[in-house]
Coordinates of C-alpha atoms and ligand atoms in Angstrom, one line a residue:
M1 CA 0.0 0.0 0.0
K2 CA 1.3 3.4 -0.9
Y3 CA 0.8 6.4 1.4
Q4 CA -2.0 8.7 0.5
E5 CA -0.7 11.5 2.6
I6 CA 2.7 12.8 3.7
C7 CA 3.7 11.4 7.1
V8 CA 7.0 10.7 9.0
E9 CA 6.7 7.0 8.3
G10 CA 6.4 7.6 4.6
I11 CA 9.4 10.0 4.6
N12 CA 11.5 7.4 6.5
Q13 CA 10.5 4.7 4.0
L14 CA 11.5 7.1 1.2
M15 CA 14.9 7.6 2.8
D16 CA 15.5 3.8 3.1
I17 CA 14.5 3.2 -0.6
F18 CA 16.2 6.2 -2.1
Y19 CA 19.5 5.9 -0.2
G20 CA 19.5 2.1 -0.8
K21 CA 19.5 2.9 -4.5
I22 CA 22.1 5.6 -4.1
R23 CA 24.5 3.3 -2.2
K24 CA 24.3 0.8 -5.0
D25 CA 24.5 3.3 -7.8
K26 CA 27.5 2.7 -10.2
S27 CA 27.2 5.8 -12.4
G28 CA 29.6 7.8 -10.2
L29 CA 26.8 9.4 -8.0
G30 CA 26.9 6.6 -5.5
E31 CA 30.7 7.0 -5.1
I32 CA 30.3 10.6 -4.1
F33 CA 28.0 9.6 -1.3
N34 CA 29.9 6.5 -0.2
N35 CA 33.2 8.5 -0.1
K36 CA 31.7 11.3 2.0
I37 CA 29.3 9.4 4.3
G38 CA 31.2 6.1 4.5
T39 CA 30.0 2.5 3.9
G40 CA 29.0 1.6 7.5
E41 CA 25.4 1.1 8.5
E42 CA 25.6 3.5 11.4
E43 CA 26.9 6.4 9.2
W44 CA 24.0 5.8 6.8
R45 CA 21.5 5.6 9.6
E46 CA 22.6 9.0 10.7
H47 CA 22.6 10.5 7.2
K48 CA 19.1 9.2 6.6
A49 CA 17.8 10.5 9.9
K50 CA 19.3 13.9 9.1
I51 CA 17.7 14.1 5.6
S52 CA 14.4 12.7 7.0
N53 CA 14.4 15.7 9.3
F54 CA 15.2 18.0 6.4
W55 CA 12.1 16.7 4.4
Q56 CA 9.9 16.7 7.5
G57 CA 10.7 20.4 7.8
M58 CA 10.0 21.0 4.1
L59 CA 6.9 19.0 3.8
L60 CA 5.3 18.9 7.3
G61 CA 6.9 21.9 9.1
S62 CA 8.3 19.5 11.7
G63 CA 11.6 17.8 12.4
D64 CA 14.7 19.3 13.8
Y65 CA 16.9 19.9 10.8
S66 CA 19.1 22.9 11.2
G67 CA 22.0 22.4 8.7
Q68 CA 23.2 24.4 5.7
P69 CA 22.5 22.3 2.6
M70 CA 24.1 24.8 0.1
K71 CA 27.3 24.8 2.1
A72 CA 27.4 21.0 2.4
H73 CA 27.2 20.6 -1.4
L74 CA 29.7 23.4 -2.1
E75 CA 32.2 21.5 0.0
L76 CA 31.9 18.3 -1.9
P77 CA 34.6 17.4 -4.5
P78 CA 33.4 18.7 -7.9
F79 CA 31.1 16.4 -9.8
P80 CA 29.4 16.6 -13.3
R81 CA 26.1 18.5 -13.5
E82 CA 24.5 15.4 -15.1
F83 CA 24.6 13.7 -11.7
F84 CA 21.7 15.8 -10.7
N85 CA 19.6 14.1 -13.4
T86 CA 20.5 10.7 -12.0
W87 CA 19.8 11.9 -8.4
L88 CA 16.3 13.1 -9.5
E89 CA 15.6 9.9 -11.4
L90 CA 16.4 7.7 -8.4
F91 CA 14.4 10.1 -6.2
E92 CA 11.4 9.9 -8.5
E93 CA 11.5 6.1 -8.7
S94 CA 11.7 5.9 -4.9
L95 CA 8.9 8.5 -4.4
R96 CA 6.6 6.5 -6.7
Q97 CA 7.3 3.3 -4.7
V98 CA 6.2 5.0 -1.5
F99 CA 3.6 7.6 -2.2
E100 CA 0.5 7.9 -4.3
D101 CA 1.1 9.8 -7.5
N102 CA -0.3 13.2 -6.6
I103 CA 1.8 13.3 -3.5
A104 CA 4.9 11.9 -5.3
N105 CA 4.4 14.7 -7.9
D106 CA 4.2 17.4 -5.3
I107 CA 7.4 16.2 -3.5
L108 CA 9.2 15.8 -6.8
H109 CA 8.3 19.4 -7.7
K110 CA 9.9 20.6 -4.5
A111 CA 13.0 18.5 -5.0
R112 CA 13.4 19.8 -8.6
M113 CA 13.3 23.4 -7.4
I114 CA 16.0 22.7 -4.8
A115 CA 18.1 20.8 -7.4
D116 CA 17.8 23.8 -9.7
R117 CA 19.0 26.1 -7.0
F118 CA 21.9 23.8 -6.1
Q119 CA 22.9 23.6 -9.8
Y120 CA 22.7 27.3 -10.3
M121 CA 25.0 27.8 -7.3
L122 CA 27.4 25.0 -8.2
Y123 CA 27.7 25.6 -12.0
E124 CA 26.5 29.1 -12.9
S125 CA 27.1 31.5 -10.0
G126 CA 30.9 31.5 -10.2
H127 CA 31.1 30.9 -6.5
Ligands
HEM201 C1 23.9 15.1 -7.7 C2 23.3 15.7 -6.7 C3 23.6 15.5 -5.2 C4 24.7 15.0 -4.6 C5 26.0 14.4 -5.3 C6 24.6 15.1 -3.2 C7 25.5 14.7 -2.3 C8 25.3 14.9 -0.9 C9 26.3 14.4 0.1 C10 27.5 13.5 -0.2 C11 25.8 14.8 1.3 C12 26.5 14.6 2.6 C13 27.3 15.8 3.0 C14 27.9 15.8 4.3 O1 27.6 14.8 5.1 O2 28.7 16.7 4.6 C15 24.6 15.5 1.1 C16 23.9 16.1 2.1 C17 22.7 16.7 1.9 N1 21.9 16.7 0.7 FE1 22.6 16.3 -1.1 N2 23.4 15.7 -2.9 C18 22.8 16.0 -4.1 C19 21.5 16.6 -4.3 C20 20.7 17.0 -3.3 C21 19.3 17.5 -3.5 C22 18.7 17.7 -4.9 C23 18.8 17.8 -2.3 C24 17.5 18.3 -1.9 C25 16.4 18.2 -2.6 C26 19.8 17.4 -1.3 C27 19.7 17.5 0.1 C28 20.7 17.3 1.0 C29 20.7 17.7 2.4 C30 19.5 18.4 3.1 C31 21.9 17.3 2.9 C32 22.3 17.5 4.4 C33 23.3 18.8 4.5 C34 23.8 19.0 5.9 O3 23.1 19.7 6.6 O4 24.8 18.4 6.2 N3 20.9 16.9 -2.0 N4 24.3 15.5 -0.3

């Protein structure tokens, strides 16, 4: 059964599925994550908890995320812009496994807007 509304359980399930795909990704995207976060279960549990809180804040106005997403991505080793397409594809696939289509579409729209801002900052702003 897919979730018909946004809830913490759904977001946590999304994190498990999405980052499961990321960890296994062989296109180069997975490597960025595995190099930065590590390969251990505990590190990934913490990462997923942090990003779950980020999405809880974005989608439910709850959670306790208080990081600086722009800064975190600026500090990563440079990677090709195309990786954002792969990120979004894996995110969409995961969203559709967890949420009904109308909700998945809303969340995807928000993710695309953030991805656009990150790309502008990383590749166009001359930071
Ligand atoms: C190709 C695209 C992307 C790559 C390679 C990437 C990679 C990463 C990595 C490696 C981290 C961990 C950084 C750390 O622990 O210091 C991270 C953190 C994070 N990412 Fe991304 N990311 C991408 C796109 C996105 C997008 C589109 C979003 C949001 C829609 C997002 C949201 C976040 C957030 C909220 C954090 C936590 C930042 C913090 O407070 O430490 N990322 N990302």
